[in-house]
Coordinates of C-alpha atoms and ligand atoms in Angstrom, one line a residue:
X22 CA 44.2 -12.8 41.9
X23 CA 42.0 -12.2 38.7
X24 CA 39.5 -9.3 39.1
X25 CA 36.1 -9.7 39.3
X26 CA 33.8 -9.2 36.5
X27 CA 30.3 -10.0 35.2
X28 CA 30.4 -13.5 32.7
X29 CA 27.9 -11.3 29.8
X30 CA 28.6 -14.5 27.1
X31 CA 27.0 -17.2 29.7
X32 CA 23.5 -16.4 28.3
X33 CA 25.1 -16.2 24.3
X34 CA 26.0 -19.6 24.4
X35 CA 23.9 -21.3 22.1
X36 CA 21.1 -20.1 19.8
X37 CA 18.6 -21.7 21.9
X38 CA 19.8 -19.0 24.8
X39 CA 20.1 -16.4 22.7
X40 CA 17.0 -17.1 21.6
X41 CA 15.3 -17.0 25.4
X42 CA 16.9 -13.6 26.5
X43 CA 16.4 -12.0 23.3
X44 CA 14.3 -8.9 23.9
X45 CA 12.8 -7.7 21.1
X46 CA 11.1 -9.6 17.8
X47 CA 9.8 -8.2 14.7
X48 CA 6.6 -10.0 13.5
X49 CA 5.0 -10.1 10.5
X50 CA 2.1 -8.3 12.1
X51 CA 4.3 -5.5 12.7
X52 CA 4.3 -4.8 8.9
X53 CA 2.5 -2.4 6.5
X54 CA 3.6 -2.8 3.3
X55 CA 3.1 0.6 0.8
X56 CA 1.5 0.1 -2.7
X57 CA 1.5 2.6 -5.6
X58 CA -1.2 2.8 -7.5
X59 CA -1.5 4.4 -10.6
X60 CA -3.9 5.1 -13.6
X61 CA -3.4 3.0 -17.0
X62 CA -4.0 -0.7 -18.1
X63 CA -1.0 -3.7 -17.1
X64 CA 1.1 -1.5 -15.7
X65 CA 3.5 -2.6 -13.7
X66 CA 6.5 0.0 -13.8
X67 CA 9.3 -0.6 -11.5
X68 CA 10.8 2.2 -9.6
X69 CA 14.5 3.1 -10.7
X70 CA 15.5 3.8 -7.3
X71 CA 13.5 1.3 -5.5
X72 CA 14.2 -1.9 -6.8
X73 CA 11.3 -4.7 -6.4
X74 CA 8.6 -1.6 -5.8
X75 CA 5.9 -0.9 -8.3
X76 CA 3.8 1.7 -9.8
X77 CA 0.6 -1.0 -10.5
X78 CA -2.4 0.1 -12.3
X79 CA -5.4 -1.4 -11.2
X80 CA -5.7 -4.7 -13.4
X81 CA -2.4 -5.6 -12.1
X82 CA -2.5 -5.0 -8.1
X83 CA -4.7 -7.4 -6.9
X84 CA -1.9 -10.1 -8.2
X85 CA 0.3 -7.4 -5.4
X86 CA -2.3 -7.6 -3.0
X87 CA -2.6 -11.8 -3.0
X88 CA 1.2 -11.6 -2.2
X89 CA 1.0 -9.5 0.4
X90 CA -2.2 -11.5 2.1
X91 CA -0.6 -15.1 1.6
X92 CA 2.6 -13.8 3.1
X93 CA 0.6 -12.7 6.1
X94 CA 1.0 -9.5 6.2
X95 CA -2.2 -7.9 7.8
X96 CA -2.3 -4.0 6.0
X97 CA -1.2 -2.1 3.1
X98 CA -1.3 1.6 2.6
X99 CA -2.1 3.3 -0.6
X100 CA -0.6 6.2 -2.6
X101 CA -1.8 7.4 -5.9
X102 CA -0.4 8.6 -9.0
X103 CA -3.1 10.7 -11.0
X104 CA -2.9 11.3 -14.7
X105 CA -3.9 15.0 -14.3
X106 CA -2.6 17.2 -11.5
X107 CA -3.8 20.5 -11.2
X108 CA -2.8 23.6 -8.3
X109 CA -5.7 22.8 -6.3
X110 CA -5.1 18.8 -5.8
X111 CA -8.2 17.5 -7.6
X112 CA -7.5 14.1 -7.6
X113 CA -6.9 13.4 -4.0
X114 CA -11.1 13.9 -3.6
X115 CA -12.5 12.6 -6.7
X116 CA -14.4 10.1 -5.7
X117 CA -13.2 8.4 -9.1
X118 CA -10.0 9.3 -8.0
X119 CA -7.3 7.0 -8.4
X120 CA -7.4 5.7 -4.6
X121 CA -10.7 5.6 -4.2
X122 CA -10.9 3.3 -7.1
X123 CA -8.2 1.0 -5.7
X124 CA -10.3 0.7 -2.2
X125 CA -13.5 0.3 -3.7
X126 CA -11.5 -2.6 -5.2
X127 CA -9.5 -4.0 -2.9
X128 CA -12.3 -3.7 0.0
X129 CA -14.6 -5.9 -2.1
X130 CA -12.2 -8.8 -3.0
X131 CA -10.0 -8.7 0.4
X132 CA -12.3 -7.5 3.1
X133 CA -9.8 -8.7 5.8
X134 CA -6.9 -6.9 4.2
X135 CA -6.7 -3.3 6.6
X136 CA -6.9 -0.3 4.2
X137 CA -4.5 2.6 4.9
X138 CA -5.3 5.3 3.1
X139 CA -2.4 8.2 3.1
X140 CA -4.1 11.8 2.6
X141 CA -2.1 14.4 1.2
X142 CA -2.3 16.8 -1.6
X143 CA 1.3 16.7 -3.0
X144 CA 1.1 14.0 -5.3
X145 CA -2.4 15.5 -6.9
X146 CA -1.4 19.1 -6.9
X147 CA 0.8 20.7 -10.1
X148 CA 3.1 22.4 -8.0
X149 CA 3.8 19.5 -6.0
X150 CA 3.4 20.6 -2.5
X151 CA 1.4 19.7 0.2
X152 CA -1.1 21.9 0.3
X153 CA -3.0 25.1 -1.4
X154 CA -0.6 27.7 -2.5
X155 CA -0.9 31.6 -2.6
X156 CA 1.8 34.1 -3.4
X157 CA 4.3 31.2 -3.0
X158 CA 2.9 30.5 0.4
X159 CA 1.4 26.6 1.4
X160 CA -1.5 28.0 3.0
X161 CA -3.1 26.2 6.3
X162 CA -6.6 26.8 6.9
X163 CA -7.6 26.7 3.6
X164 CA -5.9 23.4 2.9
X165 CA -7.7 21.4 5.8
X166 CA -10.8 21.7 4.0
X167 CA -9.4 19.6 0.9
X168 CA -7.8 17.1 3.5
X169 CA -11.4 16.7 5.3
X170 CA -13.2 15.8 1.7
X171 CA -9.9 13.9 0.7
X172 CA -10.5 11.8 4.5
X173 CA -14.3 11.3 4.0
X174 CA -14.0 10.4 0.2
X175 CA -11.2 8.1 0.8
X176 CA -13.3 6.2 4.3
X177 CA -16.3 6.2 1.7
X178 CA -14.5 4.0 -1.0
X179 CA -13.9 1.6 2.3
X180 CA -10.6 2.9 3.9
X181 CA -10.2 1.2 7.0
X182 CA -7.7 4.1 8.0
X183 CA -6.5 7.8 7.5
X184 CA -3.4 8.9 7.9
X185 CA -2.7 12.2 7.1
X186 CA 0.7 13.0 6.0
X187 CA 0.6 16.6 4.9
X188 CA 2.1 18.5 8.4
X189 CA -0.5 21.0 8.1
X190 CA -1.5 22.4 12.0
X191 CA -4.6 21.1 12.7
X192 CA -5.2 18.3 10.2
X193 CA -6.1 15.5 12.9
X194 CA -8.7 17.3 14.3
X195 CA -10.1 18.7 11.2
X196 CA -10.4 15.5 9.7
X197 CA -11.6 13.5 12.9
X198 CA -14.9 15.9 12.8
X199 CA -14.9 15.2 8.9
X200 CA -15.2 12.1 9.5
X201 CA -17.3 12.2 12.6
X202 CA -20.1 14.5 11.1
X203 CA -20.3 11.8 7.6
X204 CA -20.7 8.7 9.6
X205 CA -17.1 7.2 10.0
X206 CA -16.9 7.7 13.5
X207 CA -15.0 4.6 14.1
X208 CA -12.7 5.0 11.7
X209 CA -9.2 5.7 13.2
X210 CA -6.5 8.0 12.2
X211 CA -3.0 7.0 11.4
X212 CA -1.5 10.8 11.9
X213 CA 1.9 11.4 10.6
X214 CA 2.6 13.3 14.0
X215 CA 6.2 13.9 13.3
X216 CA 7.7 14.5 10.1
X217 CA 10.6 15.6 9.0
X218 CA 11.9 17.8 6.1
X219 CA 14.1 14.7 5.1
X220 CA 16.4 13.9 2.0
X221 CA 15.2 10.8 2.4
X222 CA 12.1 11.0 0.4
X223 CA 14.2 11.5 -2.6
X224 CA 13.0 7.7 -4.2
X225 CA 9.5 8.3 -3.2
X226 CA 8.7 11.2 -5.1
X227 CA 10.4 9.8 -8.0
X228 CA 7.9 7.2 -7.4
X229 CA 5.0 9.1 -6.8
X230 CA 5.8 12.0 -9.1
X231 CA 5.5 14.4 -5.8
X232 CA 8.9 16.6 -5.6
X233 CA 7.7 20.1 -4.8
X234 CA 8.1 22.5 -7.7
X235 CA 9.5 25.2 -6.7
X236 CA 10.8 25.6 -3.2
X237 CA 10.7 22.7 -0.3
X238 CA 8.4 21.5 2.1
X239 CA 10.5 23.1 5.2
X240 CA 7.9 25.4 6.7
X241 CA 5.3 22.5 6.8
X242 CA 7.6 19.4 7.7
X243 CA 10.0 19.6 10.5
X244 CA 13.5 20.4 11.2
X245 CA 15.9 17.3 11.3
X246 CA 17.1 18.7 14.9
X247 CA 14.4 18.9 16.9
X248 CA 12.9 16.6 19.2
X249 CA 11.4 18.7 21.9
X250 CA 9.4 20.3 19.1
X251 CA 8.5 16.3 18.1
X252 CA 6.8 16.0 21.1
X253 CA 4.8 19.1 20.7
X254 CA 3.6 18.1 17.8
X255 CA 2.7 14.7 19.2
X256 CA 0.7 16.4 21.8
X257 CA -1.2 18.4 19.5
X258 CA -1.8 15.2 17.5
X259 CA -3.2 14.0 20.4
X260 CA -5.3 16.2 21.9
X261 CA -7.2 16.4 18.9
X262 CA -7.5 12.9 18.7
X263 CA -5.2 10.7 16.6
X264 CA -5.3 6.9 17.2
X265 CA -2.0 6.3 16.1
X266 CA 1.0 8.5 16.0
X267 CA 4.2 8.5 13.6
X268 CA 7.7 9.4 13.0
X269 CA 9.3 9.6 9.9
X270 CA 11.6 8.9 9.0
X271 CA 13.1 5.8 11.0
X272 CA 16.8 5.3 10.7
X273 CA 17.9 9.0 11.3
X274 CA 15.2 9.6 13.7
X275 CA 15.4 6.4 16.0
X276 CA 15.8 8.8 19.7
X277 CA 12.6 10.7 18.7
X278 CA 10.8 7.2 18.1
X279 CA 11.8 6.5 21.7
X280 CA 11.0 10.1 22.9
X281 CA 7.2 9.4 21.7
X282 CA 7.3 6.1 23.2
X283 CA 8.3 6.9 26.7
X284 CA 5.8 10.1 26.3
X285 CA 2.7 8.3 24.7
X286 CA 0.8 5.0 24.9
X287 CA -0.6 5.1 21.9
X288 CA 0.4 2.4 18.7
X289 CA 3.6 3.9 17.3
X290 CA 4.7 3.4 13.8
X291 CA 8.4 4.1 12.5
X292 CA 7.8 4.9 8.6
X293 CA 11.2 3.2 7.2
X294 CA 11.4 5.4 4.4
X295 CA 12.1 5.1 0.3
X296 CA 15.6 6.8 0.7
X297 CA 16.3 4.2 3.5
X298 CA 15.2 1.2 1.6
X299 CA 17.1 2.6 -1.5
X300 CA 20.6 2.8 0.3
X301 CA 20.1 -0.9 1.0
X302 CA 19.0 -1.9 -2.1
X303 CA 21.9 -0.4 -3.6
X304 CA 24.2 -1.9 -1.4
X305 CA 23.2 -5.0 -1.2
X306 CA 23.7 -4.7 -5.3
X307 CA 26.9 -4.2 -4.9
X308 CA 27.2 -6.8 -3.2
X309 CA 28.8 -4.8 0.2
X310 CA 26.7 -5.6 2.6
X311 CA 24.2 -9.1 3.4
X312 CA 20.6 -7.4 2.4
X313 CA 18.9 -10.0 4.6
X314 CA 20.7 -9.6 7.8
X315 CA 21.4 -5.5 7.1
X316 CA 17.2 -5.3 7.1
X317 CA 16.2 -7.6 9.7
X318 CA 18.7 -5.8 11.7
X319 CA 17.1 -2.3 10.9
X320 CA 13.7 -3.5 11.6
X321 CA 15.0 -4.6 14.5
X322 CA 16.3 -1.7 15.8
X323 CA 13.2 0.4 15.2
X324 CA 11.0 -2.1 17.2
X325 CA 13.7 -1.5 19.8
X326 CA 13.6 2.0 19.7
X327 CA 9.7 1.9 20.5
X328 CA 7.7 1.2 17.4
X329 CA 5.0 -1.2 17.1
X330 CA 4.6 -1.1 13.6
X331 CA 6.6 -0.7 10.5
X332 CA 5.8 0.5 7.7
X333 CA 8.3 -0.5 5.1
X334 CA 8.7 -1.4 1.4
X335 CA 10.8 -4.3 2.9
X336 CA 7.8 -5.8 4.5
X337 CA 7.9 -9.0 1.7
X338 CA 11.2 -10.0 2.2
X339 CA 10.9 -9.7 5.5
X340 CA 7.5 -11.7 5.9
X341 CA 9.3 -14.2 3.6
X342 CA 12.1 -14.6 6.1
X343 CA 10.6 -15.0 9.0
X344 CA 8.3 -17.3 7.6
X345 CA 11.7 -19.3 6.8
X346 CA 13.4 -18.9 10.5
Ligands
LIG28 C1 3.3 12.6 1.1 C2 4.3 11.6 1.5 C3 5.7 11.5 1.3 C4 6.1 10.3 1.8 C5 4.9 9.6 2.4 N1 3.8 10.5 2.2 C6 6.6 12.4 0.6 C7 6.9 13.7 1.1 O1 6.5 14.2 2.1 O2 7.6 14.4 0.3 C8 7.5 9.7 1.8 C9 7.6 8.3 1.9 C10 8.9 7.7 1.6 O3 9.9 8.4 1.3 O4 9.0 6.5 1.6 N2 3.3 13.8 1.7

Protein backbone atom coordinates (compact mmCIF):
# COMPACT_ATOMS: atom_id res chain seq x y z
CA UNK A 1 0.00 0.00 0.00
CA UNK A 2 1.27 3.51 -1.20
CA UNK A 3 1.37 6.17 1.65
CA UNK A 4 -0.68 8.84 1.97
CA UNK A 5 0.17 12.25 0.98
CA UNK A 6 -1.26 15.64 -0.08
CA UNK A 7 -1.64 15.93 -4.36
CA UNK A 8 0.20 19.98 -4.02
CA UNK A 9 0.41 19.87 -8.24
CA UNK A 10 -3.58 19.36 -8.59
CA UNK A 11 -4.01 23.22 -8.34
CA UNK A 12 -0.57 23.82 -10.80
CA UNK A 13 -2.13 22.26 -13.58
CA UNK A 14 -2.78 24.73 -16.03
CA UNK A 15 -2.01 28.46 -16.13
CA UNK A 16 -5.59 29.19 -15.81
CA UNK A 17 -5.22 27.42 -12.12
CA UNK A 18 -2.26 28.82 -11.30
CA UNK A 19 -3.54 31.76 -12.13
CA UNK A 20 -6.76 31.46 -9.51
CA UNK A 21 -4.68 30.34 -6.39
CA UNK A 22 -1.99 32.64 -7.05
CA UNK A 23 -1.65 34.85 -3.94
CA UNK A 24 0.06 37.68 -4.53
CA UNK A 25 0.16 40.33 -7.82
CA UNK A 26 2.27 43.19 -8.42
CA UNK A 27 0.36 46.14 -10.18
CA UNK A 28 1.35 48.88 -11.87
CA UNK A 29 -0.04 50.96 -9.10
CA UNK A 30 2.34 49.49 -6.83
CA UNK A 31 5.12 51.39 -8.58
CA UNK A 32 7.10 54.59 -7.94
CA UNK A 33 9.40 55.16 -10.34
CA UNK A 34 12.75 57.59 -9.11
CA UNK A 35 13.82 60.45 -11.44
CA UNK A 36 17.19 62.38 -11.22
CA UNK A 37 17.08 65.62 -11.90
CA UNK A 38 19.87 67.80 -12.47
CA UNK A 39 20.98 71.39 -13.45
CA UNK A 40 22.10 72.09 -17.27
CA UNK A 41 20.40 72.23 -20.66
CA UNK A 42 19.59 68.62 -22.83
CA UNK A 43 21.06 66.62 -20.55
CA UNK A 44 20.39 63.36 -20.51
CA UNK A 45 23.47 61.43 -18.85
CA UNK A 46 23.11 57.84 -18.32
CA UNK A 47 24.24 56.32 -15.14
CA UNK A 48 27.34 53.96 -15.57
CA UNK A 49 26.07 51.64 -13.11
CA UNK A 50 22.52 51.86 -13.71
CA UNK A 51 21.82 51.11 -17.15
CA UNK A 52 18.47 52.84 -18.75
CA UNK A 53 18.46 55.52 -15.56
CA UNK A 54 19.11 59.13 -16.23
CA UNK A 55 20.43 62.28 -14.82
CA UNK A 56 17.78 64.72 -16.94
CA UNK A 57 17.98 68.31 -16.82
CA UNK A 58 14.87 70.04 -16.96
CA UNK A 59 14.17 70.58 -20.76
CA UNK A 60 14.56 66.96 -21.15
CA UNK A 61 12.36 65.29 -18.20
CA UNK A 62 9.02 65.97 -19.05
CA UNK A 63 9.76 63.57 -22.33
CA UNK A 64 10.64 61.01 -18.83
CA UNK A 65 7.64 62.09 -17.16
CA UNK A 66 5.13 61.37 -20.43
CA UNK A 67 6.67 57.84 -20.25
CA UNK A 68 6.10 57.23 -16.98
CA UNK A 69 2.20 58.66 -17.14
CA UNK A 70 1.31 56.67 -20.47
CA UNK A 71 2.74 53.51 -18.96
CA UNK A 72 0.49 54.08 -15.99
CA UNK A 73 2.43 54.44 -13.50
CA UNK A 74 0.68 56.70 -10.89
CA UNK A 75 4.01 58.58 -8.89
CA UNK A 76 7.54 59.53 -9.28
CA UNK A 77 9.96 60.61 -6.69
CA UNK A 78 12.50 63.24 -7.23
CA UNK A 79 16.30 63.59 -6.33
CA UNK A 80 18.38 66.42 -7.26
CA UNK A 81 21.82 67.03 -8.40
CA UNK A 82 22.92 70.78 -7.56
CA UNK A 83 25.69 72.49 -9.37
CA UNK A 84 27.12 73.98 -6.15
CA UNK A 85 27.21 72.05 -2.83
CA UNK A 86 28.35 73.75 0.08
CA UNK A 87 28.81 72.21 4.11
CA UNK A 88 25.52 73.54 5.04
CA UNK A 89 23.21 71.86 2.21
CA UNK A 90 22.03 75.02 0.46
CA UNK A 91 20.46 73.69 -2.28
CA UNK A 92 18.07 71.22 -0.67
CA UNK A 93 15.98 74.76 0.47
CA UNK A 94 16.42 77.17 -2.30
CA UNK A 95 13.41 77.67 -3.43
CA UNK A 96 15.16 77.91 -6.90
CA UNK A 97 16.70 74.86 -5.99
CA UNK A 98 16.98 72.24 -8.34
CA UNK A 99 13.72 70.23 -7.06
CA UNK A 100 11.72 72.76 -6.47
CA UNK A 101 12.15 73.82 -10.06
CA UNK A 102 11.37 70.32 -11.30
CA UNK A 103 7.90 70.39 -9.14
CA UNK A 104 6.92 73.72 -10.00
CA UNK A 105 7.22 72.03 -13.44
CA UNK A 106 6.03 68.97 -13.37
CA UNK A 107 2.87 70.05 -10.98
CA UNK A 108 1.72 72.47 -13.72
CA UNK A 109 1.90 70.19 -16.82
CA UNK A 110 0.95 66.77 -14.98
CA UNK A 111 -1.23 67.68 -12.10
CA UNK A 112 -2.40 64.01 -11.77
CA UNK A 113 1.15 62.63 -11.62
CA UNK A 114 1.80 62.25 -7.37
CA UNK A 115 4.95 64.18 -6.53
CA UNK A 116 7.44 62.53 -4.13
CA UNK A 117 9.71 64.71 -2.96
CA UNK A 118 12.86 62.92 -1.04
CA UNK A 119 14.39 65.34 1.71
CA UNK A 120 17.80 64.96 2.55
CA UNK A 121 20.87 66.98 2.74
CA UNK A 122 23.47 64.57 1.40
CA UNK A 123 23.28 65.23 -2.07
CA UNK A 124 23.40 69.27 -1.43
CA UNK A 125 26.03 69.32 1.28
CA UNK A 126 30.14 69.28 0.34
CA UNK A 127 30.93 66.74 2.61
CA UNK A 128 28.33 64.52 1.50
CA UNK A 129 26.57 63.47 4.46
CA UNK A 130 23.25 63.65 5.71
CA UNK A 131 23.15 66.26 7.79
CA UNK A 132 25.11 69.41 9.51
CA UNK A 133 28.55 68.49 10.60
CA UNK A 134 30.77 69.72 13.61
CA UNK A 135 34.07 68.31 14.75
CA UNK A 136 33.46 65.40 12.42
CA UNK A 137 30.17 64.82 14.07
CA UNK A 138 26.46 64.68 11.87
CA UNK A 139 24.83 66.72 14.28
CA UNK A 140 20.84 66.09 15.10
CA UNK A 141 19.02 68.91 16.36
CA UNK A 142 20.55 71.26 14.35
CA UNK A 143 19.96 69.42 11.12
CA UNK A 144 16.08 69.12 11.58
CA UNK A 145 15.70 72.68 11.12
CA UNK A 146 17.17 72.49 7.43
CA UNK A 147 14.99 69.34 6.86
CA UNK A 148 11.76 71.42 8.05
CA UNK A 149 12.60 74.43 5.45
CA UNK A 150 13.86 71.69 2.92
CA UNK A 151 9.90 69.95 3.62
CA UNK A 152 8.03 73.26 3.43
CA UNK A 153 9.99 74.60 0.35
CA UNK A 154 9.68 71.43 -1.43
CA UNK A 155 5.32 71.07 -0.51
CA UNK A 156 5.46 74.89 -1.70
CA UNK A 157 6.86 74.13 -5.31
CA UNK A 158 3.67 71.52 -5.21
CA UNK A 159 5.06 68.20 -3.71
CA UNK A 160 2.38 66.03 -3.17
CA UNK A 161 4.63 64.11 -0.63
CA UNK A 162 7.75 64.13 1.83
CA UNK A 163 9.70 61.56 2.52
CA UNK A 164 12.51 62.17 4.55
CA UNK A 165 15.36 59.91 4.06
CA UNK A 166 18.12 61.43 6.24
CA UNK A 167 17.71 58.90 9.64
CA UNK A 168 18.04 61.83 11.78
CA UNK A 169 15.86 61.10 15.36
CA UNK A 170 13.07 63.18 15.17
CA UNK A 171 12.75 64.19 11.54
CA UNK A 172 8.95 63.03 11.06
CA UNK A 173 7.74 65.00 13.71
CA UNK A 174 9.78 67.96 13.08
CA UNK A 175 8.75 68.15 9.66
CA UNK A 176 4.98 67.29 10.21
CA UNK A 177 4.73 70.63 12.46
CA UNK A 178 6.75 72.34 9.59
CA UNK A 179 4.49 71.57 7.51
CA UNK A 180 1.52 71.89 9.77
CA UNK A 181 2.33 75.53 10.94
CA UNK A 182 2.91 76.74 6.82
CA UNK A 183 -0.39 75.37 5.62
CA UNK A 184 0.37 71.81 4.27
CA UNK A 185 -1.50 70.10 6.70
CA UNK A 186 -2.67 67.49 4.34
CA UNK A 187 0.23 66.74 2.96
CA UNK A 188 1.57 63.24 3.98
CA UNK A 189 4.88 61.97 4.86
CA UNK A 190 6.56 59.19 3.13
CA UNK A 191 9.21 58.54 6.24
CA UNK A 192 12.13 56.40 5.45
CA UNK A 193 11.47 54.62 8.91
CA UNK A 194 14.08 52.00 8.49
CA UNK A 195 17.26 52.39 6.80
CA UNK A 196 20.06 50.75 6.62
CA UNK A 197 23.79 51.55 6.40
CA UNK A 198 23.82 49.37 3.09
CA UNK A 199 26.50 48.73 0.32
CA UNK A 200 23.79 48.86 -1.75
CA UNK A 201 23.60 52.53 -2.36
CA UNK A 202 26.87 52.25 -4.10
CA UNK A 203 25.14 53.14 -7.93
CA UNK A 204 23.03 55.77 -6.32
CA UNK A 205 25.52 58.04 -5.18
CA UNK A 206 27.34 57.67 -8.19
CA UNK A 207 24.23 58.85 -9.56
CA UNK A 208 23.52 61.53 -7.32
CA UNK A 209 27.05 62.61 -6.58
CA UNK A 210 26.17 61.83 -2.68
CA UNK A 211 29.00 59.38 -1.23
CA UNK A 212 29.94 60.81 2.20
CA UNK A 213 33.42 62.39 2.22
CA UNK A 214 35.02 61.41 4.76
CA UNK A 215 33.69 58.66 7.07
CA UNK A 216 30.09 56.67 6.52
CA UNK A 217 26.66 57.25 7.34
CA UNK A 218 26.74 54.38 10.23
CA UNK A 219 25.76 56.38 13.31
CA UNK A 220 22.66 57.87 11.43
CA UNK A 221 21.50 54.71 9.21
CA UNK A 222 21.06 51.45 10.80
CA UNK A 223 22.86 48.34 11.34
CA UNK A 224 22.29 45.55 8.74
CA UNK A 225 21.44 43.18 11.82
CA UNK A 226 18.90 44.53 13.52
CA UNK A 227 15.31 44.17 13.38
CA UNK A 228 14.03 44.59 16.78
CA UNK A 229 15.69 48.02 16.60
CA UNK A 230 13.60 48.39 13.01
CA UNK A 231 10.60 48.29 14.76
CA UNK A 232 11.67 50.84 17.25
CA UNK A 233 12.30 53.09 14.85
CA UNK A 234 8.98 52.37 13.19
CA UNK A 235 7.29 53.22 16.27
CA UNK A 236 8.94 56.42 16.77
CA UNK A 237 8.01 57.15 13.05
CA UNK A 238 4.74 56.66 14.06
CA UNK A 239 4.01 58.22 16.98
CA UNK A 240 5.03 61.33 15.58
CA UNK A 241 3.00 60.84 12.71
CA UNK A 242 4.31 59.36 9.41
CA UNK A 243 1.69 58.32 6.87
CA UNK A 244 3.74 55.92 5.29
CA UNK A 245 6.60 53.88 6.51
CA UNK A 246 9.73 52.38 4.74
CA UNK A 247 12.47 49.86 4.62
CA UNK A 248 15.38 50.09 2.66
CA UNK A 249 16.68 48.38 1.23
CA UNK A 250 14.37 45.39 -0.13
CA UNK A 251 16.20 42.29 -1.25
CA UNK A 252 18.56 41.92 1.90
CA UNK A 253 15.94 43.14 4.18
CA UNK A 254 12.75 41.18 3.07
CA UNK A 255 11.98 39.61 7.17
CA UNK A 256 12.10 43.27 8.37
CA UNK A 257 9.52 44.30 5.57
CA UNK A 258 7.37 41.56 7.07
CA UNK A 259 8.21 42.54 10.71
CA UNK A 260 6.64 46.14 9.92
CA UNK A 261 3.88 44.56 8.19
CA UNK A 262 2.64 42.23 10.90
CA UNK A 263 3.38 45.25 13.45
CA UNK A 264 1.80 48.30 11.52
CA UNK A 265 -1.20 48.99 9.26
CA UNK A 266 0.03 51.63 7.65
CA UNK A 267 1.06 51.71 3.48
CA UNK A 268 4.42 50.01 3.45
CA UNK A 269 6.90 50.64 0.77
CA UNK A 270 10.07 48.27 0.01
CA UNK A 271 12.72 50.82 -1.62
CA UNK A 272 14.35 48.20 -4.30
CA UNK A 273 17.52 49.92 -4.23
CA UNK A 274 20.36 51.17 -7.05
CA UNK A 275 22.79 48.45 -5.92
CA UNK A 276 19.92 45.86 -6.32
CA UNK A 277 18.82 47.04 -9.75
CA UNK A 278 22.61 47.22 -10.75
CA UNK A 279 23.36 43.46 -9.98
CA UNK A 280 20.49 42.69 -12.33
CA UNK A 281 21.30 44.87 -14.94
CA UNK A 282 24.65 43.44 -14.96
CA UNK A 283 23.58 40.11 -15.19
CA UNK A 284 21.10 40.19 -17.36
CA UNK A 285 24.14 41.73 -19.61
CA UNK A 286 25.85 38.99 -19.38
CA UNK A 287 23.41 37.24 -20.44
CA UNK A 288 23.27 34.77 -17.06
CA UNK A 289 20.19 35.26 -15.91
CA UNK A 290 16.31 36.15 -17.84
CA UNK A 291 16.11 40.07 -16.63
CA UNK A 292 12.35 39.93 -17.16
CA UNK A 293 11.47 36.97 -15.14
CA UNK A 294 14.68 37.59 -12.45
CA UNK A 295 12.61 41.26 -11.77
CA UNK A 296 9.08 40.26 -11.81
CA UNK A 297 10.14 37.69 -9.54
CA UNK A 298 11.87 40.19 -7.08
CA UNK A 299 8.94 42.50 -7.14
CA UNK A 300 7.19 39.78 -6.41
CA UNK A 301 8.65 38.70 -3.50
CA UNK A 302 8.66 42.10 -1.88
CA UNK A 303 4.86 42.38 -2.32
CA UNK A 304 4.91 39.01 -0.59
CA UNK A 305 6.93 39.93 2.11
CA UNK A 306 4.37 42.81 3.00
CA UNK A 307 4.98 45.89 0.83
CA UNK A 308 2.35 47.72 -0.85
CA UNK A 309 4.40 49.78 -2.89
CA UNK A 310 7.64 49.60 -4.68
CA UNK A 311 9.69 51.99 -5.35
CA UNK A 312 12.08 50.85 -8.04
CA UNK A 313 14.16 52.04 -11.07
CA UNK A 314 12.58 48.87 -12.71
CA UNK A 315 9.20 50.31 -12.52
CA UNK A 316 9.14 50.85 -16.71
CA UNK A 317 9.91 47.55 -17.67
CA UNK A 318 7.86 46.32 -15.37
CA UNK A 319 4.71 48.52 -16.26
CA UNK A 320 5.61 47.48 -19.82
CA UNK A 321 5.27 43.89 -18.99
CA UNK A 322 2.40 43.67 -17.30
CA UNK A 323 0.80 45.74 -19.75
CA UNK A 324 1.86 42.81 -22.20
CA UNK A 325 0.63 39.67 -19.87
C1 LIG B 1 19.58 60.02 0.40
C2 LIG B 1 19.22 58.75 -0.25
C3 LIG B 1 20.04 57.64 -0.60
C4 LIG B 1 19.20 56.75 -1.30
C5 LIG B 1 17.92 57.31 -1.33
N1 LIG B 1 17.95 58.54 -0.65
C6 LIG B 1 21.47 57.40 -0.46
C7 LIG B 1 22.12 57.22 0.84
O1 LIG B 1 21.51 57.18 1.91
O2 LIG B 1 23.35 57.15 0.79
C8 LIG B 1 19.63 55.45 -1.91
C9 LIG B 1 18.79 54.96 -3.03
C10 LIG B 1 19.36 53.86 -3.84
O3 LIG B 1 20.44 53.30 -3.56
O4 LIG B 1 18.70 53.53 -4.83
N2 LIG B 1 19.89 59.95 1.74
Amino acid sequence: MMREFIRHRRLRRSPALRRMVRETAVGVDDLIYPLFVTEGHNVRREVPSMPGVFQLSLDRLNTEVEEVLMLGIPAVILFGIPEHKDDVGSGAYDEAGIVQRALRQLKKAYPELVLIADNCLCEYTSHGHCGLVRDGEILNDETLELLVRTAVSQAEAGADIIAPSNMMDGFVGAIRDGLDRSGFKQTPIMAYSVKYASAFYGPFREAAHSAPAFGDRRTYQMDPANVREALREAASDVAEGADFLMVKPSLAYLDVLRALREAYPHPLVAYNVSGEYAMIKAAARNGWIDERAVVMETLTGMKRAGADLIITYHAKDAARWLQAE
